[in-house]
Amino acid sequence: MTRFISFTSSGFQKIKDEKESILIKRKTAVENLRTAREMGDLSENAAYKVARGQLSGIDSRIRHLDYLVRCGRVEQAPQTGIIGIGSKVALSQGGKQLKFEIVGSFESNPALYKISHICPLGKVLIGKKSGDKISVSTPNGIVYYQVMNVK
């Protein structure tokens, strides 16, 4: 069973761009490791240990990005007016206006008002349309929202 990771098209492109960027950094890290290795005794060579650690971190990130690219799937925008991954949603909650973008789980950043399609609010919003009323269970009780606008 293959597991897919949902992305918006811009989020998936950011992952691919980061992979290209980090591959360039890897070349520099390999060169730094080669230079440090040539300095002599590796057991007492701090520059070698630092360079090896940097290369290890870069390789780990490359493996993670490879996984995301391999398993990633760009979700197509849903029908006009229906909430899905990539939708920008305006909500009303007790007189307050809130705006969110629904994104894949690896793209979510609540500080930038990007919420995952699998978080409690995101899960409830998927498939809804303008005018719908929803409720979300939170640690402080149930919170009620009304969908004001979907783009």
PDB file of C-alpha atoms in Angstrom:
ATOM      1  CA  MET A   1       0.000   0.000   0.000  1.00  0.00           C
ATOM      2  CA  THR A   2       1.519   3.304  -1.098  1.00  0.00           C
ATOM      3  CA  ARG A   3       0.904   6.240   1.172  1.00  0.00           C
ATOM      4  CA  PHE A   4       0.556   9.620  -0.489  1.00  0.00           C
ATOM      5  CA  ILE A   5       1.431  12.951   1.067  1.00  0.00           C
ATOM      6  CA  SER A   6      -0.832  15.771  -0.074  1.00  0.00           C
ATOM      7  CA  PHE A   7       0.644  19.084  -1.208  1.00  0.00           C
ATOM      8  CA  THR A   8      -0.528  22.244  -2.868  1.00  0.00           C
ATOM      9  CA  SER A   9       1.310  22.889  -6.140  1.00  0.00           C
ATOM     10  CA  SER A  10       3.327  25.745  -4.603  1.00  0.00           C
ATOM     11  CA  GLY A  11       4.212  23.636  -1.544  1.00  0.00           C
ATOM     12  CA  PHE A  12       5.421  20.749  -3.709  1.00  0.00           C
ATOM     13  CA  GLN A  13       7.515  23.150  -5.801  1.00  0.00           C
ATOM     14  CA  LYS A  14       9.141  24.518  -2.616  1.00  0.00           C
ATOM     15  CA  ILE A  15      10.164  20.966  -1.655  1.00  0.00           C
ATOM     16  CA  LYS A  16      11.732  20.384  -5.089  1.00  0.00           C
ATOM     17  CA  ASP A  17      13.482  23.783  -4.978  1.00  0.00           C
ATOM     18  CA  GLU A  18      14.894  23.046  -1.519  1.00  0.00           C
ATOM     19  CA  LYS A  19      16.206  19.694  -2.761  1.00  0.00           C
ATOM     20  CA  GLU A  20      18.025  21.383  -5.666  1.00  0.00           C
ATOM     21  CA  SER A  21      19.458  24.007  -3.318  1.00  0.00           C
ATOM     22  CA  ILE A  22      20.669  21.465  -0.780  1.00  0.00           C
ATOM     23  CA  LEU A  23      22.314  19.350  -3.492  1.00  0.00           C
ATOM     24  CA  ILE A  24      24.444  22.386  -4.333  1.00  0.00           C
ATOM     25  CA  LYS A  25      25.343  22.825  -0.643  1.00  0.00           C
ATOM     26  CA  ARG A  26      26.298  19.142  -0.530  1.00  0.00           C
ATOM     27  CA  LYS A  27      29.069  19.677  -3.082  1.00  0.00           C
ATOM     28  CA  THR A  28      30.609  22.332  -0.837  1.00  0.00           C
ATOM     29  CA  ALA A  29      30.270  20.091   2.221  1.00  0.00           C
ATOM     30  CA  VAL A  30      32.012  17.198   0.410  1.00  0.00           C
ATOM     31  CA  GLU A  31      34.846  19.536  -0.568  1.00  0.00           C
ATOM     32  CA  ASN A  32      35.158  20.762   3.043  1.00  0.00           C
ATOM     33  CA  LEU A  33      35.303  17.147   4.250  1.00  0.00           C
ATOM     34  CA  ARG A  34      37.995  16.313   1.693  1.00  0.00           C
ATOM     35  CA  THR A  35      40.070  19.331   2.788  1.00  0.00           C
ATOM     36  CA  ALA A  36      39.689  18.469   6.487  1.00  0.00           C
ATOM     37  CA  ARG A  37      40.638  14.835   5.831  1.00  0.00           C
ATOM     38  CA  GLU A  38      43.900  15.976   4.248  1.00  0.00           C
ATOM     39  CA  MET A  39      44.891  17.859   7.431  1.00  0.00           C
ATOM     40  CA  GLY A  40      46.185  14.735   9.116  1.00  0.00           C
ATOM     41  CA  ASP A  41      45.218  12.565  12.074  1.00  0.00           C
ATOM     42  CA  LEU A  42      41.433  12.148  11.971  1.00  0.00           C
ATOM     43  CA  SER A  43      41.087  11.204  15.658  1.00  0.00           C
ATOM     44  CA  GLU A  44      42.179  14.681  16.774  1.00  0.00           C
ATOM     45  CA  ASN A  45      40.919  16.658  13.776  1.00  0.00           C
ATOM     46  CA  ALA A  46      38.027  18.875  14.884  1.00  0.00           C
ATOM     47  CA  ALA A  47      37.567  20.313  11.384  1.00  0.00           C
ATOM     48  CA  TYR A  48      37.047  16.780  10.050  1.00  0.00           C
ATOM     49  CA  LYS A  49      34.421  16.000  12.722  1.00  0.00           C
ATOM     50  CA  VAL A  50      32.551  19.240  11.996  1.00  0.00           C
ATOM     51  CA  ALA A  51      32.650  18.677   8.216  1.00  0.00           C
ATOM     52  CA  ARG A  52      31.488  15.088   8.636  1.00  0.00           C
ATOM     53  CA  GLY A  53      28.607  16.247  10.853  1.00  0.00           C
ATOM     54  CA  GLN A  54      27.559  18.887   8.327  1.00  0.00           C
ATOM     55  CA  LEU A  55      27.608  16.377   5.472  1.00  0.00           C
ATOM     56  CA  SER A  56      25.637  13.897   7.565  1.00  0.00           C
ATOM     57  CA  GLY A  57      22.964  16.536   8.273  1.00  0.00           C
ATOM     58  CA  ILE A  58      22.741  17.471   4.599  1.00  0.00           C
ATOM     59  CA  ASP A  59      22.461  13.824   3.534  1.00  0.00           C
ATOM     60  CA  SER A  60      19.717  13.260   6.101  1.00  0.00           C
ATOM     61  CA  ARG A  61      17.742  16.227   4.771  1.00  0.00           C
ATOM     62  CA  ILE A  62      18.200  15.010   1.178  1.00  0.00           C
ATOM     63  CA  ARG A  63      16.797  11.583   2.136  1.00  0.00           C
ATOM     64  CA  HIS A  64      13.797  13.264   3.764  1.00  0.00           C
ATOM     65  CA  LEU A  65      13.179  15.489   0.722  1.00  0.00           C
ATOM     66  CA  ASP A  66      13.535  12.475  -1.602  1.00  0.00           C
ATOM     67  CA  TYR A  67      10.837  10.718   0.426  1.00  0.00           C
ATOM     68  CA  LEU A  68       8.531  13.740   0.195  1.00  0.00           C
ATOM     69  CA  VAL A  69       9.041  14.043  -3.576  1.00  0.00           C
ATOM     70  CA  ARG A  70       8.568  10.295  -4.094  1.00  0.00           C
ATOM     71  CA  CYS A  71       5.387  10.084  -1.997  1.00  0.00           C
ATOM     72  CA  GLY A  72       4.091  13.597  -2.642  1.00  0.00           C
ATOM     73  CA  ARG A  73       0.964  14.176  -4.652  1.00  0.00           C
ATOM     74  CA  VAL A  74      -0.240  17.586  -5.750  1.00  0.00           C
ATOM     75  CA  GLU A  75      -3.914  17.935  -4.913  1.00  0.00           C
ATOM     76  CA  GLN A  76      -5.994  19.625  -7.559  1.00  0.00           C
ATOM     77  CA  ALA A  77      -8.124  22.541  -6.427  1.00  0.00           C
ATOM     78  CA  PRO A  78     -11.682  21.392  -5.727  1.00  0.00           C
ATOM     79  CA  GLN A  79     -14.750  22.675  -7.517  1.00  0.00           C
ATOM     80  CA  THR A  80     -15.363  26.377  -7.146  1.00  0.00           C
ATOM     81  CA  GLY A  81     -16.937  27.129  -3.794  1.00  0.00           C
ATOM     82  CA  ILE A  82     -16.072  23.801  -2.133  1.00  0.00           C
ATOM     83  CA  ILE A  83     -13.271  23.674   0.438  1.00  0.00           C
ATOM     84  CA  GLY A  84     -10.303  21.428  -0.290  1.00  0.00           C
ATOM     85  CA  ILE A  85      -6.521  21.530  -0.223  1.00  0.00           C
ATOM     86  CA  GLY A  86      -5.437  24.856  -1.693  1.00  0.00           C
ATOM     87  CA  SER A  87      -8.637  26.686  -0.717  1.00  0.00           C
ATOM     88  CA  LYS A  88      -8.526  30.026   1.059  1.00  0.00           C
ATOM     89  CA  VAL A  89     -11.316  30.206   3.596  1.00  0.00           C
ATOM     90  CA  ALA A  90     -12.838  33.085   5.554  1.00  0.00           C
ATOM     91  CA  LEU A  91     -14.581  32.042   8.769  1.00  0.00           C
ATOM     92  CA  SER A  92     -16.661  33.869  11.328  1.00  0.00           C
ATOM     93  CA  GLN A  93     -16.434  32.817  14.964  1.00  0.00           C
ATOM     94  CA  GLY A  94     -18.252  34.826  17.592  1.00  0.00           C
ATOM     95  CA  GLY A  95     -17.978  38.100  15.656  1.00  0.00           C
ATOM     96  CA  LYS A  96     -14.310  37.545  14.761  1.00  0.00           C
ATOM     97  CA  GLN A  97     -13.213  37.097  11.168  1.00  0.00           C
ATOM     98  CA  LEU A  98     -10.543  34.447  10.550  1.00  0.00           C
ATOM     99  CA  LYS A  99      -8.834  33.600   7.264  1.00  0.00           C
ATOM    100  CA  PHE A 100      -6.971  30.369   6.571  1.00  0.00           C
ATOM    101  CA  GLU A 101      -5.466  28.484   3.677  1.00  0.00           C
ATOM    102  CA  ILE A 102      -5.961  24.713   3.695  1.00  0.00           C
ATOM    103  CA  VAL A 103      -2.658  22.979   2.843  1.00  0.00           C
ATOM    104  CA  GLY A 104      -0.970  19.575   3.100  1.00  0.00           C
ATOM    105  CA  SER A 105       0.383  18.480   6.472  1.00  0.00           C
ATOM    106  CA  PHE A 106       4.044  19.179   5.587  1.00  0.00           C
ATOM    107  CA  GLU A 107       3.168  22.732   4.505  1.00  0.00           C
ATOM    108  CA  SER A 108       1.111  23.752   7.521  1.00  0.00           C
ATOM    109  CA  ASN A 109       2.197  26.807   9.481  1.00  0.00           C
ATOM    110  CA  PRO A 110      -0.485  28.207  11.799  1.00  0.00           C
ATOM    111  CA  ALA A 111       1.565  31.393  12.310  1.00  0.00           C
ATOM    112  CA  LEU A 112       1.066  32.106   8.584  1.00  0.00           C
ATOM    113  CA  TYR A 113      -2.606  30.999   8.735  1.00  0.00           C
ATOM    114  CA  LYS A 114      -1.874  27.833   6.762  1.00  0.00           C
ATOM    115  CA  ILE A 115      -3.645  24.902   8.385  1.00  0.00           C
ATOM    116  CA  SER A 116      -3.370  21.245   7.515  1.00  0.00           C
ATOM    117  CA  HIS A 117      -6.212  19.310   5.968  1.00  0.00           C
ATOM    118  CA  ILE A 118      -5.789  16.758   8.766  1.00  0.00           C
ATOM    119  CA  CYS A 119      -5.871  19.123  11.770  1.00  0.00           C
ATOM    120  CA  PRO A 120      -9.207  19.197  13.627  1.00  0.00           C
ATOM    121  CA  LEU A 121     -10.416  22.426  11.967  1.00  0.00           C
ATOM    122  CA  GLY A 122      -9.059  21.470   8.545  1.00  0.00           C
ATOM    123  CA  LYS A 123     -10.709  18.044   8.678  1.00  0.00           C
ATOM    124  CA  VAL A 124     -14.107  19.549   9.412  1.00  0.00           C
ATOM    125  CA  LEU A 125     -13.738  22.219   6.695  1.00  0.00           C
ATOM    126  CA  ILE A 126     -12.950  19.817   3.819  1.00  0.00           C
ATOM    127  CA  GLY A 127     -15.962  19.541   1.538  1.00  0.00           C
ATOM    128  CA  LYS A 128     -17.878  22.460   3.082  1.00  0.00           C
ATOM    129  CA  LYS A 129     -19.026  25.553   1.179  1.00  0.00           C
ATOM    130  CA  SER A 130     -19.857  29.181   1.863  1.00  0.00           C
ATOM    131  CA  GLY A 131     -22.677  29.558   4.394  1.00  0.00           C
ATOM    132  CA  ASP A 132     -22.104  26.204   6.121  1.00  0.00           C
ATOM    133  CA  LYS A 133     -21.888  26.116   9.894  1.00  0.00           C
ATOM    134  CA  ILE A 134     -19.374  23.810  11.553  1.00  0.00           C
ATOM    135  CA  SER A 135     -18.287  22.857  15.051  1.00  0.00           C
ATOM    136  CA  VAL A 136     -14.852  21.789  16.225  1.00  0.00           C
ATOM    137  CA  SER A 137     -14.097  20.044  19.489  1.00  0.00           C
ATOM    138  CA  THR A 138     -11.204  21.719  21.343  1.00  0.00           C
ATOM    139  CA  PRO A 139      -9.717  21.221  24.817  1.00  0.00           C
ATOM    140  CA  ASN A 140     -11.760  24.273  25.935  1.00  0.00           C
ATOM    141  CA  GLY A 141     -15.007  22.871  24.529  1.00  0.00           C
ATOM    142  CA  ILE A 142     -16.815  23.012  21.225  1.00  0.00           C
ATOM    143  CA  VAL A 143     -16.145  26.044  19.008  1.00  0.00           C
ATOM    144  CA  TYR A 144     -18.641  27.027  16.329  1.00  0.00           C
ATOM    145  CA  TYR A 145     -17.703  28.650  13.015  1.00  0.00           C
ATOM    146  CA  GLN A 146     -19.536  29.800   9.920  1.00  0.00           C
ATOM    147  CA  VAL A 147     -17.885  29.615   6.510  1.00  0.00           C
ATOM    148  CA  MET A 148     -18.130  33.113   5.059  1.00  0.00           C
ATOM    149  CA  ASN A 149     -16.133  32.800   1.844  1.00  0.00           C
ATOM    150  CA  VAL A 150     -14.210  30.175  -0.130  1.00  0.00           C
ATOM    151  CA  LYS A 151     -11.631  30.946  -2.838  1.00  0.00           C
TER     152      LYS A 151
END
